[in-house]
């Protein structure tokens, strides 16, 4: 009885193993066959282990087949799995490497994977490196203006629209400044170049001079792009800023002069009022002094100071008025 039970149990285990094998073969056989016939050499066990590591085997096989067929044999299966586990876009990185390899652009796996994990679109970067991109300066969508305004030394304002051709600098893509930085630097260079012109006619006669001066400034340093060319697409004469500034300065001088004149007028009016007040004060003092005259005369009569001394050697006395009181002359 027991031997029969063991026999049936063994047969059940063998059946389960057979079914498991058939399931695995059915699930991974086509991927394994695809990998084998393309020379990628990925075993059935490796495909099973990818599933256990929660990596999509089909993605790895597809990426591996692409690299092998493109001649990138140095990229290992483990590197592909590691990039997927790190959250990278594997197929995008592989396509970028293939494009760079075909275009003979120096780009290795580590750099491409780092660019992708940093959040940059490595495939778009490689495509821009192969096919340079044209950007407008300024960007109307960002700056809200279609032209850069600059003023020459003679005060005439010029409005310039610049088209910049750039290609990706893959070595500076990680940590390099973005497209907006390049646009800002180009605008700064254009303003500086036009500002160095003695007259606006120089800029109109030789727009290429502006381009050369901007190119010589090395505005693409520490950016993710290399400037291929800078072209002046359009240049217009705007207004005479110098004359407007002189007019504004003259009006400001007039307002200052008027303010100073009003200040002097106010000071004169105040001084006049002070003099009037002082006059009233002196008049009041005169009236007060006149009021004391009768009392002084009466006092002189009582003191006998208005008569003559009867003695022969007496001197004639006179009464004098000084200030607010009467005194004898000579005393």
PDB file of C-alpha atoms in Angstrom:
ATOM      1  CA  UNK A   1       0.000   0.000   0.000  1.00  0.00           C
ATOM      2  CA  UNK A   2       2.719   2.453   1.002  1.00  0.00           C
ATOM      3  CA  UNK A   3       4.887   1.707  -2.048  1.00  0.00           C
ATOM      4  CA  UNK A   4       1.940   2.396  -4.305  1.00  0.00           C
ATOM      5  CA  UNK A   5       1.311   5.717  -2.525  1.00  0.00           C
ATOM      6  CA  UNK A   6       4.915   6.753  -2.896  1.00  0.00           C
ATOM      7  CA  UNK A   7       4.804   5.761  -6.527  1.00  0.00           C
ATOM      8  CA  UNK A   8       1.751   7.907  -7.181  1.00  0.00           C
ATOM      9  CA  UNK A   9       3.255  10.761  -5.225  1.00  0.00           C
ATOM     10  CA  UNK A  10       6.424  10.602  -7.285  1.00  0.00           C
ATOM     11  CA  UNK A  11       4.438  10.538 -10.475  1.00  0.00           C
ATOM     12  CA  UNK A  12       2.478  13.632  -9.302  1.00  0.00           C
ATOM     13  CA  UNK A  13       5.709  15.473  -8.574  1.00  0.00           C
ATOM     14  CA  UNK A  14       7.087  14.533 -11.944  1.00  0.00           C
ATOM     15  CA  UNK A  15       3.875  15.705 -13.553  1.00  0.00           C
ATOM     16  CA  UNK A  16       4.079  19.037 -11.756  1.00  0.00           C
ATOM     17  CA  UNK A  17       7.680  19.437 -12.783  1.00  0.00           C
ATOM     18  CA  UNK A  18       6.751  18.615 -16.349  1.00  0.00           C
ATOM     19  CA  UNK A  19       3.912  21.110 -16.308  1.00  0.00           C
ATOM     20  CA  UNK A  20       6.196  23.753 -14.770  1.00  0.00           C
ATOM     21  CA  UNK A  21       8.802  23.077 -17.404  1.00  0.00           C
ATOM     22  CA  UNK A  22       6.225  23.334 -20.162  1.00  0.00           C
ATOM     23  CA  UNK A  23       4.974  26.624 -18.662  1.00  0.00           C
ATOM     24  CA  UNK A  24       8.464  28.045 -18.486  1.00  0.00           C
ATOM     25  CA  UNK A  25       9.277  26.861 -21.973  1.00  0.00           C
ATOM     26  CA  UNK A  26       6.019  28.279 -23.272  1.00  0.00           C
ATOM     27  CA  UNK A  27       6.628  31.625 -21.593  1.00  0.00           C
ATOM     28  CA  UNK A  28      10.325  32.146 -22.283  1.00  0.00           C
ATOM     29  CA  UNK A  29      11.004  29.888 -25.276  1.00  0.00           C
ATOM     30  CA  UNK A  30      10.214  32.535 -27.885  1.00  0.00           C
ATOM     31  CA  UNK A  31      12.379  35.121 -26.090  1.00  0.00           C
ATOM     32  CA  UNK A  32      15.188  32.605 -25.681  1.00  0.00           C
ATOM     33  CA  UNK A  33      14.934  31.592 -29.346  1.00  0.00           C
ATOM     34  CA  UNK A  34      14.924  35.249 -30.418  1.00  0.00           C
ATOM     35  CA  UNK A  35      17.984  35.961 -28.301  1.00  0.00           C
ATOM     36  CA  UNK A  36      19.773  32.842 -29.528  1.00  0.00           C
ATOM     37  CA  UNK A  37      19.275  33.381 -33.240  1.00  0.00           C
ATOM     38  CA  UNK A  38      20.464  37.021 -32.956  1.00  0.00           C
ATOM     39  CA  UNK A  39      23.626  36.042 -31.126  1.00  0.00           C
ATOM     40  CA  UNK A  40      22.857  37.680 -27.804  1.00  0.00           C
ATOM     41  CA  UNK A  41      23.431  34.464 -25.836  1.00  0.00           C
ATOM     42  CA  UNK A  42      20.876  34.928 -23.059  1.00  0.00           C
ATOM     43  CA  UNK A  43      20.040  31.622 -21.375  1.00  0.00           C
ATOM     44  CA  UNK A  44      16.631  30.390 -20.275  1.00  0.00           C
ATOM     45  CA  UNK A  45      17.720  30.545 -16.649  1.00  0.00           C
ATOM     46  CA  UNK A  46      18.755  34.193 -17.063  1.00  0.00           C
ATOM     47  CA  UNK A  47      15.296  35.008 -18.383  1.00  0.00           C
ATOM     48  CA  UNK A  48      13.684  33.309 -15.381  1.00  0.00           C
ATOM     49  CA  UNK A  49      15.944  35.217 -12.991  1.00  0.00           C
ATOM     50  CA  UNK A  50      14.970  38.484 -14.669  1.00  0.00           C
ATOM     51  CA  UNK A  51      11.338  37.794 -13.837  1.00  0.00           C
ATOM     52  CA  UNK A  52      12.265  37.011 -10.256  1.00  0.00           C
ATOM     53  CA  UNK A  53      14.082  40.358 -10.070  1.00  0.00           C
ATOM     54  CA  UNK A  54      10.913  42.065 -11.411  1.00  0.00           C
ATOM     55  CA  UNK A  55      12.563  43.024 -14.667  1.00  0.00           C
ATOM     56  CA  UNK A  56      10.674  42.601 -17.920  1.00  0.00           C
ATOM     57  CA  UNK A  57      12.684  39.979 -19.859  1.00  0.00           C
ATOM     58  CA  UNK A  58      11.272  41.123 -23.188  1.00  0.00           C
ATOM     59  CA  UNK A  59      12.634  44.664 -22.649  1.00  0.00           C
ATOM     60  CA  UNK A  60      16.085  43.325 -21.825  1.00  0.00           C
ATOM     61  CA  UNK A  61      16.123  40.941 -24.779  1.00  0.00           C
ATOM     62  CA  UNK A  62      14.919  43.656 -27.155  1.00  0.00           C
ATOM     63  CA  UNK A  63      17.579  46.104 -25.927  1.00  0.00           C
ATOM     64  CA  UNK A  64      20.295  43.460 -26.060  1.00  0.00           C
ATOM     65  CA  UNK A  65      19.357  42.441 -29.580  1.00  0.00           C
ATOM     66  CA  UNK A  66      19.479  46.094 -30.687  1.00  0.00           C
ATOM     67  CA  UNK A  67      22.936  46.655 -29.188  1.00  0.00           C
ATOM     68  CA  UNK A  68      24.382  43.460 -30.635  1.00  0.00           C
ATOM     69  CA  UNK A  69      22.978  44.112 -34.080  1.00  0.00           C
ATOM     70  CA  UNK A  70      24.329  47.678 -33.968  1.00  0.00           C
ATOM     71  CA  UNK A  71      27.802  46.452 -33.066  1.00  0.00           C
ATOM     72  CA  UNK A  72      27.728  47.576 -29.423  1.00  0.00           C
ATOM     73  CA  UNK A  73      28.865  44.256 -27.953  1.00  0.00           C
ATOM     74  CA  UNK A  74      30.500  45.856 -24.913  1.00  0.00           C
ATOM     75  CA  UNK A  75      27.166  46.551 -23.194  1.00  0.00           C
ATOM     76  CA  UNK A  76      26.425  43.662 -20.837  1.00  0.00           C
ATOM     77  CA  UNK A  77      23.055  42.230 -19.889  1.00  0.00           C
ATOM     78  CA  UNK A  78      23.729  43.086 -16.246  1.00  0.00           C
ATOM     79  CA  UNK A  79      24.202  46.769 -17.184  1.00  0.00           C
ATOM     80  CA  UNK A  80      20.882  46.759 -19.001  1.00  0.00           C
ATOM     81  CA  UNK A  81      19.104  45.204 -16.013  1.00  0.00           C
ATOM     82  CA  UNK A  82      20.753  47.649 -13.602  1.00  0.00           C
ATOM     83  CA  UNK A  83      19.533  50.611 -15.621  1.00  0.00           C
ATOM     84  CA  UNK A  84      15.967  49.293 -15.634  1.00  0.00           C
ATOM     85  CA  UNK A  85      16.077  48.656 -11.878  1.00  0.00           C
ATOM     86  CA  UNK A  86      17.352  52.227 -11.382  1.00  0.00           C
ATOM     87  CA  UNK A  87      14.240  53.576 -13.114  1.00  0.00           C
ATOM     88  CA  UNK A  88      15.838  54.584 -16.404  1.00  0.00           C
ATOM     89  CA  UNK A  89      14.372  54.508 -19.901  1.00  0.00           C
ATOM     90  CA  UNK A  90      16.381  51.611 -21.311  1.00  0.00           C
ATOM     91  CA  UNK A  91      15.201  51.656 -24.914  1.00  0.00           C
ATOM     92  CA  UNK A  92      15.739  55.407 -25.189  1.00  0.00           C
ATOM     93  CA  UNK A  93      19.318  55.080 -23.968  1.00  0.00           C
ATOM     94  CA  UNK A  94      19.994  52.197 -26.352  1.00  0.00           C
ATOM     95  CA  UNK A  95      18.572  54.142 -29.309  1.00  0.00           C
ATOM     96  CA  UNK A  96      20.703  57.151 -28.355  1.00  0.00           C
ATOM     97  CA  UNK A  97      23.842  54.984 -28.263  1.00  0.00           C
ATOM     98  CA  UNK A  98      23.025  53.482 -31.647  1.00  0.00           C
ATOM     99  CA  UNK A  99      22.465  56.913 -33.232  1.00  0.00           C
ATOM    100  CA  UNK A 100      25.702  58.227 -31.709  1.00  0.00           C
ATOM    101  CA  UNK A 101      27.595  55.140 -32.890  1.00  0.00           C
ATOM    102  CA  UNK A 102      26.280  55.522 -36.432  1.00  0.00           C
ATOM    103  CA  UNK A 103      27.095  59.250 -36.442  1.00  0.00           C
ATOM    104  CA  UNK A 104      30.568  58.561 -35.012  1.00  0.00           C
ATOM    105  CA  UNK A 105      29.849  60.652 -31.925  1.00  0.00           C
ATOM    106  CA  UNK A 106      31.781  59.746 -28.805  1.00  0.00           C
ATOM    107  CA  UNK A 107      29.207  58.519 -26.266  1.00  0.00           C
ATOM    108  CA  UNK A 108      29.671  55.575 -23.930  1.00  0.00           C
ATOM    109  CA  UNK A 109      27.127  53.590 -21.951  1.00  0.00           C
ATOM    110  CA  UNK A 110      27.925  55.140 -18.566  1.00  0.00           C
ATOM    111  CA  UNK A 111      27.524  58.700 -19.861  1.00  0.00           C
ATOM    112  CA  UNK A 112      24.288  57.947 -21.679  1.00  0.00           C
ATOM    113  CA  UNK A 113      22.835  56.149 -18.653  1.00  0.00           C
ATOM    114  CA  UNK A 114      23.828  59.019 -16.355  1.00  0.00           C
ATOM    115  CA  UNK A 115      22.204  61.573 -18.668  1.00  0.00           C
ATOM    116  CA  UNK A 116      18.997  59.539 -18.732  1.00  0.00           C
ATOM    117  CA  UNK A 117      18.901  59.075 -14.962  1.00  0.00           C
ATOM    118  CA  UNK A 118      19.529  62.809 -14.533  1.00  0.00           C
ATOM    119  CA  UNK A 119      16.205  63.493 -16.236  1.00  0.00           C
ATOM    120  CA  UNK A 120      17.508  64.630 -19.613  1.00  0.00           C
ATOM    121  CA  UNK A 121      16.257  63.206 -22.892  1.00  0.00           C
ATOM    122  CA  UNK A 122      19.448  61.586 -24.096  1.00  0.00           C
ATOM    123  CA  UNK A 123      17.956  60.537 -27.427  1.00  0.00           C
ATOM    124  CA  UNK A 124      16.833  64.098 -28.194  1.00  0.00           C
ATOM    125  CA  UNK A 125      20.268  65.367 -27.159  1.00  0.00           C
ATOM    126  CA  UNK A 126      22.019  63.024 -29.558  1.00  0.00           C
ATOM    127  CA  UNK A 127      19.612  63.918 -32.351  1.00  0.00           C
ATOM    128  CA  UNK A 128      20.286  67.635 -31.821  1.00  0.00           C
ATOM    129  CA  UNK A 129      23.994  66.869 -31.851  1.00  0.00           C
ATOM    130  CA  UNK A 130      23.584  65.120 -35.215  1.00  0.00           C
ATOM    131  CA  UNK A 131      21.043  67.577 -36.614  1.00  0.00           C
ATOM    132  CA  UNK A 132      21.757  71.087 -35.179  1.00  0.00           C
ATOM    133  CA  UNK A 133      18.816  73.005 -33.805  1.00  0.00           C
ATOM    134  CA  UNK A 134      17.831  76.582 -34.657  1.00  0.00           C
ATOM    135  CA  UNK A 135      16.489  78.723 -31.816  1.00  0.00           C
ATOM    136  CA  UNK A 136      15.164  82.285 -31.847  1.00  0.00           C
ATOM    137  CA  UNK A 137      16.587  84.990 -29.633  1.00  0.00           C
ATOM    138  CA  UNK A 138      14.608  86.154 -27.814  1.00  0.00           C
ATOM    139  CA  UNK A 139      12.083  83.358 -27.401  1.00  0.00           C
ATOM    140  CA  UNK A 140       8.641  84.959 -27.964  1.00  0.00           C
ATOM    141  CA  UNK A 141       6.937  82.348 -25.784  1.00  0.00           C
ATOM    142  CA  UNK A 142       9.158  83.145 -22.801  1.00  0.00           C
ATOM    143  CA  UNK A 143      10.204  86.776 -23.165  1.00  0.00           C
ATOM    144  CA  UNK A 144       6.949  88.013 -24.678  1.00  0.00           C
ATOM    145  CA  UNK A 145       8.919  89.968 -27.296  1.00  0.00           C
ATOM    146  CA  UNK A 146      10.085  88.992 -30.749  1.00  0.00           C
ATOM    147  CA  UNK A 147      13.154  91.247 -30.939  1.00  0.00           C
ATOM    148  CA  UNK A 148      16.098  92.371 -28.812  1.00  0.00           C
ATOM    149  CA  UNK A 149      16.276  96.124 -28.168  1.00  0.00           C
ATOM    150  CA  UNK A 150      19.694  97.820 -28.091  1.00  0.00           C
ATOM    151  CA  UNK A 151      20.930 101.412 -28.329  1.00  0.00           C
ATOM    152  CA  UNK A 152      23.998 102.631 -30.252  1.00  0.00           C
ATOM    153  CA  UNK A 153      26.279 105.383 -28.950  1.00  0.00           C
ATOM    154  CA  UNK A 154      24.418 108.044 -30.954  1.00  0.00           C
ATOM    155  CA  UNK A 155      21.230 107.252 -29.020  1.00  0.00           C
ATOM    156  CA  UNK A 156      19.328 105.480 -31.814  1.00  0.00           C
ATOM    157  CA  UNK A 157      17.516 102.327 -30.707  1.00  0.00           C
ATOM    158  CA  UNK A 158      17.695  99.217 -32.882  1.00  0.00           C
ATOM    159  CA  UNK A 159      15.527  96.125 -32.620  1.00  0.00           C
ATOM    160  CA  UNK A 160      17.208  92.887 -33.663  1.00  0.00           C
ATOM    161  CA  UNK A 161      15.953  89.335 -34.147  1.00  0.00           C
ATOM    162  CA  UNK A 162      18.680  86.711 -33.935  1.00  0.00           C
ATOM    163  CA  UNK A 163      18.633  83.065 -35.014  1.00  0.00           C
ATOM    164  CA  UNK A 164      21.135  80.827 -33.278  1.00  0.00           C
ATOM    165  CA  UNK A 165      22.141  77.388 -34.542  1.00  0.00           C
ATOM    166  CA  UNK A 166      23.265  75.087 -31.726  1.00  0.00           C
ATOM    167  CA  UNK A 167      24.220  71.477 -31.294  1.00  0.00           C
ATOM    168  CA  UNK A 168      24.283  69.442 -28.113  1.00  0.00           C
ATOM    169  CA  UNK A 169      27.492  69.304 -26.121  1.00  0.00           C
ATOM    170  CA  UNK A 170      27.188  65.801 -24.700  1.00  0.00           C
ATOM    171  CA  UNK A 171      30.135  66.253 -22.361  1.00  0.00           C
ATOM    172  CA  UNK A 172      28.408  69.244 -20.709  1.00  0.00           C
ATOM    173  CA  UNK A 173      24.889  67.843 -20.810  1.00  0.00           C
ATOM    174  CA  UNK A 174      25.070  66.848 -17.141  1.00  0.00           C
ATOM    175  CA  UNK A 175      25.206  70.039 -15.107  1.00  0.00           C
ATOM    176  CA  UNK A 176      25.350  72.310 -18.151  1.00  0.00           C
ATOM    177  CA  UNK A 177      23.109  75.358 -18.526  1.00  0.00           C
ATOM    178  CA  UNK A 178      19.925  74.999 -20.541  1.00  0.00           C
ATOM    179  CA  UNK A 179      18.675  76.612 -23.733  1.00  0.00           C
ATOM    180  CA  UNK A 180      17.252  79.619 -21.888  1.00  0.00           C
ATOM    181  CA  UNK A 181      20.718  80.493 -20.598  1.00  0.00           C
ATOM    182  CA  UNK A 182      22.102  80.455 -24.132  1.00  0.00           C
ATOM    183  CA  UNK A 183      19.288  82.751 -25.315  1.00  0.00           C
ATOM    184  CA  UNK A 184      19.909  85.163 -22.445  1.00  0.00           C
ATOM    185  CA  UNK A 185      23.648  85.278 -23.179  1.00  0.00           C
ATOM    186  CA  UNK A 186      23.033  85.862 -26.880  1.00  0.00           C
ATOM    187  CA  UNK A 187      20.723  88.775 -26.069  1.00  0.00           C
ATOM    188  CA  UNK A 188      23.342  90.244 -23.757  1.00  0.00           C
ATOM    189  CA  UNK A 189      26.018  89.906 -26.443  1.00  0.00           C
ATOM    190  CA  UNK A 190      23.853  91.593 -29.080  1.00  0.00           C
ATOM    191  CA  UNK A 191      23.111  94.529 -26.767  1.00  0.00           C
ATOM    192  CA  UNK A 192      26.819  94.902 -26.001  1.00  0.00           C
ATOM    193  CA  UNK A 193      27.837  94.691 -29.682  1.00  0.00           C
ATOM    194  CA  UNK A 194      25.325  97.326 -30.806  1.00  0.00           C
ATOM    195  CA  UNK A 195      26.183  99.514 -27.826  1.00  0.00           C
ATOM    196  CA  UNK A 196      29.825  99.595 -28.964  1.00  0.00           C
ATOM    197  CA  UNK A 197      28.865 101.022 -32.387  1.00  0.00           C
ATOM    198  CA  UNK A 198      29.473 104.759 -32.746  1.00  0.00           C
ATOM    199  CA  UNK A 199      26.336 105.177 -34.856  1.00  0.00           C
ATOM    200  CA  UNK A 200      23.355 103.032 -35.683  1.00  0.00           C
ATOM    201  CA  UNK A 201      24.411 103.146 -39.341  1.00  0.00           C
ATOM    202  CA  UNK A 202      27.436 100.968 -38.547  1.00  0.00           C
ATOM    203  CA  UNK A 203      25.191  98.206 -37.229  1.00  0.00           C
ATOM    204  CA  UNK A 204      22.861  98.507 -40.216  1.00  0.00           C
ATOM    205  CA  UNK A 205      25.747  98.453 -42.691  1.00  0.00           C
ATOM    206  CA  UNK A 206      27.518  95.439 -41.157  1.00  0.00           C
ATOM    207  CA  UNK A 207      25.176  93.116 -39.259  1.00  0.00           C
ATOM    208  CA  UNK A 208      27.795  90.367 -39.568  1.00  0.00           C
ATOM    209  CA  UNK A 209      30.001  92.477 -37.311  1.00  0.00           C
ATOM    210  CA  UNK A 210      27.498  91.973 -34.520  1.00  0.00           C
ATOM    211  CA  UNK A 211      27.489  88.206 -35.130  1.00  0.00           C
ATOM    212  CA  UNK A 212      31.275  88.011 -35.016  1.00  0.00           C
ATOM    213  CA  UNK A 213      31.495  89.999 -31.792  1.00  0.00           C
ATOM    214  CA  UNK A 214      28.903  87.790 -30.132  1.00  0.00           C
ATOM    215  CA  UNK A 215      30.621  84.604 -31.310  1.00  0.00           C
ATOM    216  CA  UNK A 216      33.974  85.781 -29.947  1.00  0.00           C
ATOM    217  CA  UNK A 217      32.536  86.100 -26.429  1.00  0.00           C
ATOM    218  CA  UNK A 218      32.306  82.313 -25.973  1.00  0.00           C
ATOM    219  CA  UNK A 219      28.733  82.436 -24.758  1.00  0.00           C
ATOM    220  CA  UNK A 220      28.307  78.650 -24.900  1.00  0.00           C
ATOM    221  CA  UNK A 221      30.783  77.913 -22.112  1.00  0.00           C
ATOM    222  CA  UNK A 222      29.396  75.783 -19.265  1.00  0.00           C
ATOM    223  CA  UNK A 223      26.226  75.105 -21.237  1.00  0.00           C
ATOM    224  CA  UNK A 224      24.747  71.955 -22.706  1.00  0.00           C
ATOM    225  CA  UNK A 225      25.091  73.378 -26.235  1.00  0.00           C
ATOM    226  CA  UNK A 226      27.780  74.418 -28.673  1.00  0.00           C
ATOM    227  CA  UNK A 227      26.964  77.432 -30.827  1.00  0.00           C
ATOM    228  CA  UNK A 228      27.416  76.656 -34.513  1.00  0.00           C
ATOM    229  CA  UNK A 229      26.450  80.070 -35.902  1.00  0.00           C
ATOM    230  CA  UNK A 230      24.718  83.314 -34.968  1.00  0.00           C
ATOM    231  CA  UNK A 231      22.759  85.057 -37.716  1.00  0.00           C
ATOM    232  CA  UNK A 232      20.976  88.418 -37.681  1.00  0.00           C
ATOM    233  CA  UNK A 233      17.568  87.591 -39.136  1.00  0.00           C
ATOM    234  CA  UNK A 234      16.096  91.087 -38.915  1.00  0.00           C
ATOM    235  CA  UNK A 235      17.160  94.543 -37.748  1.00  0.00           C
ATOM    236  CA  UNK A 236      14.926  97.617 -37.513  1.00  0.00           C
ATOM    237  CA  UNK A 237      15.404 101.243 -36.460  1.00  0.00           C
ATOM    238  CA  UNK A 238      13.112 102.089 -33.553  1.00  0.00           C
ATOM    239  CA  UNK A 239      13.337 105.497 -31.865  1.00  0.00           C
ATOM    240  CA  UNK A 240      15.841 108.172 -30.935  1.00  0.00           C
ATOM    241  CA  UNK A 241      16.319 107.241 -27.306  1.00  0.00           C
ATOM    242  CA  UNK A 242      19.122 109.774 -26.859  1.00  0.00           C
ATOM    243  CA  UNK A 243      16.915 112.684 -27.913  1.00  0.00           C
ATOM    244  CA  UNK A 244      14.089 111.474 -25.702  1.00  0.00           C
ATOM    245  CA  UNK A 245      16.449 111.218 -22.747  1.00  0.00           C
ATOM    246  CA  UNK A 246      17.760 114.745 -23.397  1.00  0.00           C
ATOM    247  CA  UNK A 247      14.189 116.035 -23.583  1.00  0.00           C
ATOM    248  CA  UNK A 248      13.312 114.323 -20.344  1.00  0.00           C
ATOM    249  CA  UNK A 249      16.455 115.765 -18.745  1.00  0.00           C
ATOM    250  CA  UNK A 250      15.569 119.263 -19.941  1.00  0.00           C
ATOM    251  CA  UNK A 251      12.052 118.934 -18.518  1.00  0.00           C
ATOM    252  CA  UNK A 252      13.506 117.698 -15.251  1.00  0.00           C
ATOM    253  CA  UNK A 253      15.890 120.696 -15.156  1.00  0.00           C
ATOM    254  CA  UNK A 254      12.952 123.053 -15.768  1.00  0.00           C
ATOM    255  CA  UNK A 255      11.007 121.479 -12.920  1.00  0.00           C
ATOM    256  CA  UNK A 256      14.043 121.797 -10.651  1.00  0.00           C
ATOM    257  CA  UNK A 257      14.519 125.464 -11.624  1.00  0.00           C
ATOM    258  CA  UNK A 258      10.829 126.184 -10.971  1.00  0.00           C
ATOM    259  CA  UNK A 259      11.043 124.491  -7.605  1.00  0.00           C
ATOM    260  CA  UNK A 260      14.109 126.561  -6.657  1.00  0.00           C
ATOM    261  CA  UNK A 261      12.409 129.778  -7.864  1.00  0.00           C
ATOM    262  CA  UNK A 262       9.320 128.976  -5.807  1.00  0.00           C
ATOM    263  CA  UNK A 263      11.578 128.301  -2.856  1.00  0.00           C
ATOM    264  CA  UNK A 264      13.253 131.701  -3.247  1.00  0.00           C
ATOM    265  CA  UNK A 265       9.835 133.371  -3.674  1.00  0.00           C
ATOM    266  CA  UNK A 266       8.562 131.753  -0.515  1.00  0.00           C
ATOM    267  CA  UNK A 267      11.677 132.884   1.348  1.00  0.00           C
ATOM    268  CA  UNK A 268      11.206 136.471   0.081  1.00  0.00           C
ATOM    269  CA  UNK A 269       7.555 136.486   1.128  1.00  0.00           C
ATOM    270  CA  UNK A 270       8.480 135.198   4.544  1.00  0.00           C
ATOM    271  CA  UNK A 271      11.193 137.857   4.910  1.00  0.00           C
ATOM    272  CA  UNK A 272       8.690 140.537   3.868  1.00  0.00           C
ATOM    273  CA  UNK A 273       6.275 139.366   6.541  1.00  0.00           C
ATOM    274  CA  UNK A 274       9.080 139.431   9.099  1.00  0.00           C
ATOM    275  CA  UNK A 275       9.914 143.033   8.135  1.00  0.00           C
ATOM    276  CA  UNK A 276       6.265 144.037   8.423  1.00  0.00           C
ATOM    277  CA  UNK A 277       6.080 142.475  11.859  1.00  0.00           C
ATOM    278  CA  UNK A 278       9.290 144.258  12.888  1.00  0.00           C
ATOM    279  CA  UNK A 279       7.870 147.574  11.609  1.00  0.00           C
ATOM    280  CA  UNK A 280       4.705 147.072  13.658  1.00  0.00           C
ATOM    281  CA  UNK A 281       6.823 146.299  16.691  1.00  0.00           C
ATOM    282  CA  UNK A 282       8.904 149.490  16.273  1.00  0.00           C
ATOM    283  CA  UNK A 283       5.748 151.526  15.727  1.00  0.00           C
ATOM    284  CA  UNK A 284       4.384 150.153  18.962  1.00  0.00           C
ATOM    285  CA  UNK A 285       7.568 151.176  20.753  1.00  0.00           C
ATOM    286  CA  UNK A 286       7.284 154.735  19.324  1.00  0.00           C
ATOM    287  CA  UNK A 287       3.693 154.989  20.529  1.00  0.00           C
ATOM    288  CA  UNK A 288       4.748 153.762  23.965  1.00  0.00           C
ATOM    289  CA  UNK A 289       7.543 156.336  24.101  1.00  0.00           C
ATOM    290  CA  UNK A 290       5.221 159.169  23.015  1.00  0.00           C
ATOM    291  CA  UNK A 291       2.835 158.204  25.786  1.00  0.00           C
ATOM    292  CA  UNK A 292       5.602 158.860  28.338  1.00  0.00           C
ATOM    293  CA  UNK A 293       6.347 162.426  27.062  1.00  0.00           C
ATOM    294  CA  UNK A 294       3.574 164.216  29.066  1.00  0.00           C
ATOM    295  CA  UNK A 295       4.605 162.490  32.261  1.00  0.00           C
ATOM    296  CA  UNK A 296       8.220 163.478  31.692  1.00  0.00           C
ATOM    297  CA  UNK A 297       7.285 167.132  31.077  1.00  0.00           C
ATOM    298  CA  UNK A 298       5.196 167.184  34.243  1.00  0.00           C
ATOM    299  CA  UNK A 299       8.055 165.736  36.247  1.00  0.00           C
ATOM    300  CA  UNK A 300      10.381 168.400  34.827  1.00  0.00           C
ATOM    301  CA  UNK A 301       7.992 171.205  35.866  1.00  0.00           C
ATOM    302  CA  UNK A 302       7.767 169.829  39.382  1.00  0.00           C
ATOM    303  CA  UNK A 303      11.525 169.524  39.667  1.00  0.00           C
ATOM    304  CA  UNK A 304      12.058 173.048  38.347  1.00  0.00           C
ATOM    305  CA  UNK A 305      14.249 171.812  35.583  1.00  0.00           C
ATOM    306  CA  UNK A 306      12.557 173.939  32.926  1.00  0.00           C
ATOM    307  CA  UNK A 307      13.658 177.323  34.592  1.00  0.00           C
ATOM    308  CA  UNK A 308      17.031 179.248  34.857  1.00  0.00           C
ATOM    309  CA  UNK A 309      19.307 179.241  37.989  1.00  0.00           C
ATOM    310  CA  UNK A 310      19.456 182.764  39.593  1.00  0.00           C
ATOM    311  CA  UNK A 311      23.141 182.489  40.676  1.00  0.00           C
ATOM    312  CA  UNK A 312      25.604 184.391  38.387  1.00  0.00           C
ATOM    313  CA  UNK A 313      27.917 181.406  37.809  1.00  0.00           C
ATOM    314  CA  UNK A 314      25.178 178.928  37.254  1.00  0.00           C
ATOM    315  CA  UNK A 315      25.054 177.126  34.018  1.00  0.00           C
ATOM    316  CA  UNK A 316      21.976 176.916  31.974  1.00  0.00           C
ATOM    317  CA  UNK A 317      20.417 173.529  32.128  1.00  0.00           C
ATOM    318  CA  UNK A 318      18.448 171.940  29.373  1.00  0.00           C
ATOM    319  CA  UNK A 319      16.299 169.034  29.436  1.00  0.00           C
ATOM    320  CA  UNK A 320      17.006 166.253  26.895  1.00  0.00           C
ATOM    321  CA  UNK A 321      14.940 163.219  26.052  1.00  0.00           C
ATOM    322  CA  UNK A 322      16.814 159.975  25.519  1.00  0.00           C
ATOM    323  CA  UNK A 323      15.069 156.698  24.975  1.00  0.00           C
ATOM    324  CA  UNK A 324      12.130 156.431  27.349  1.00  0.00           C
ATOM    325  CA  UNK A 325      13.247 158.888  30.150  1.00  0.00           C
ATOM    326  CA  UNK A 326      14.268 162.580  30.532  1.00  0.00           C
ATOM    327  CA  UNK A 327      17.719 163.574  31.926  1.00  0.00           C
ATOM    328  CA  UNK A 328      19.662 166.791  32.611  1.00  0.00           C
ATOM    329  CA  UNK A 329      22.088 167.728  29.895  1.00  0.00           C
ATOM    330  CA  UNK A 330      25.590 166.935  30.995  1.00  0.00           C
ATOM    331  CA  UNK A 331      24.568 164.413  33.701  1.00  0.00           C
TER     332      UNK A 331
END
